[in-house]
Amino acid sequence: MTAIQWSDGAPIYRQLKERVIAMMLDGVLKPGDALPSVRQVAAEYQLNPITVSRAYQELADEALVEKRRGLGMYVTEEAAKKLLASERERFLTEEWPMVLERIQRLGLRANELLKSAQGGTQ
């Protein structure tokens, strides 16, 4: 795992869970990969092992990771597909309406947005 800045805005277990999810979406953690052990993460980030266990348990409850007795937690084969689908849905229902409203308020046109995304200037 990489360095994490904890914020006061959300419980640490949830921030840790979101970090693992981001690593799955970014392809850092692939299907079949083992998650670092609870003890390893707790020691590395100076967290209570119960905090790490709670984050891992939520990932398991969502079938994004599976427990393998005596071996640890592993990313499931369908984790990436599930995450991509849910993140796309969340973006379209929660984030996109606000972005679209801002685009309309600013009077931006699609060609301006595309040109900007490609690194061009207006």
Coordinates of C-alpha atoms in Angstrom, one line a residue, residues 3-91:
A3 CA 1.1 6.5 2.0
I4 CA -2.3 7.6 3.2
Q5 CA -3.4 10.9 4.6
W6 CA -6.2 10.3 7.1
S7 CA -8.9 13.0 7.2
D8 CA -11.3 13.8 10.0
G9 CA -14.3 13.7 7.6
A10 CA -14.9 9.9 7.7
P11 CA -14.0 7.0 9.9
I12 CA -10.5 5.6 9.2
Y13 CA -11.9 2.1 8.4
R14 CA -14.0 3.6 5.6
Q15 CA -11.0 5.6 4.3
L16 CA -8.9 2.5 4.3
K17 CA -11.7 0.6 2.5
E18 CA -12.0 3.4 -0.1
R19 CA -8.2 3.3 -0.6
V20 CA -8.3 -0.5 -1.3
I21 CA -11.2 0.0 -3.7
A22 CA -9.2 2.7 -5.5
M23 CA -6.3 0.3 -5.8
M24 CA -8.6 -2.3 -7.3
L25 CA -10.1 0.2 -9.8
D26 CA -6.6 1.4 -10.7
G27 CA -5.4 -2.1 -11.3
V28 CA -2.8 -2.1 -8.5
L29 CA -4.7 -4.9 -6.9
K30 CA -5.9 -7.5 -9.5
P31 CA -8.2 -10.4 -9.2
G32 CA -6.5 -13.2 -7.2
D33 CA -4.0 -10.8 -5.5
A34 CA -3.7 -11.1 -1.8
L35 CA -4.4 -8.1 0.4
P36 CA -1.7 -7.2 2.9
S37 CA -2.4 -8.8 6.2
V38 CA -4.3 -7.0 8.9
R39 CA -1.3 -7.0 11.2
Q40 CA 1.0 -5.6 8.4
V41 CA -1.4 -2.8 7.5
A42 CA -2.0 -2.0 11.2
A43 CA 1.7 -1.8 11.9
E44 CA 2.5 0.2 8.7
Y45 CA -0.1 2.8 9.3
Q46 CA -0.2 2.7 13.1
L47 CA -3.8 1.6 13.2
N48 CA -5.7 -0.6 15.6
P49 CA -6.0 -4.1 13.9
I50 CA -9.8 -4.0 14.6
T51 CA -10.0 -0.9 12.3
V52 CA -8.2 -2.8 9.5
S53 CA -10.4 -5.9 10.1
R54 CA -13.5 -3.8 9.8
A55 CA -12.5 -2.3 6.5
Y56 CA -11.5 -5.8 5.2
Q57 CA -14.8 -7.3 6.5
E58 CA -16.8 -4.7 4.6
L59 CA -14.9 -5.5 1.4
A60 CA -15.7 -9.2 2.1
D61 CA -19.4 -8.4 2.7
E62 CA -19.5 -6.8 -0.7
A63 CA -17.9 -9.8 -2.3
L64 CA -14.9 -7.7 -3.4
V65 CA -12.5 -9.9 -1.5
E66 CA -12.7 -13.4 -0.1
K67 CA -11.3 -15.0 3.0
R68 CA -9.1 -18.1 2.4
R69 CA -8.7 -19.9 5.6
G70 CA -5.2 -19.7 6.8
L71 CA -4.1 -17.7 3.8
G72 CA -5.7 -14.3 4.1
M73 CA -7.9 -12.1 2.0
Y74 CA -7.8 -12.2 -1.8
V75 CA -9.4 -10.0 -4.5
T76 CA -12.3 -11.8 -6.1
E77 CA -12.5 -12.4 -9.9
E78 CA -15.6 -10.2 -10.2
A79 CA -14.4 -7.4 -8.0
A80 CA -13.2 -5.1 -10.8
K81 CA -16.5 -5.5 -12.8
K82 CA -18.6 -4.9 -9.7
L83 CA -16.7 -1.8 -8.7
L84 CA -16.6 -0.3 -12.2
A85 CA -20.4 -0.8 -12.5
S86 CA -21.1 0.7 -9.1
E87 CA -18.7 3.6 -9.5
R88 CA -20.1 4.4 -12.9
E89 CA -23.6 4.4 -11.5
R90 CA -22.6 6.6 -8.5
F91 CA -20.9 9.0 -10.9

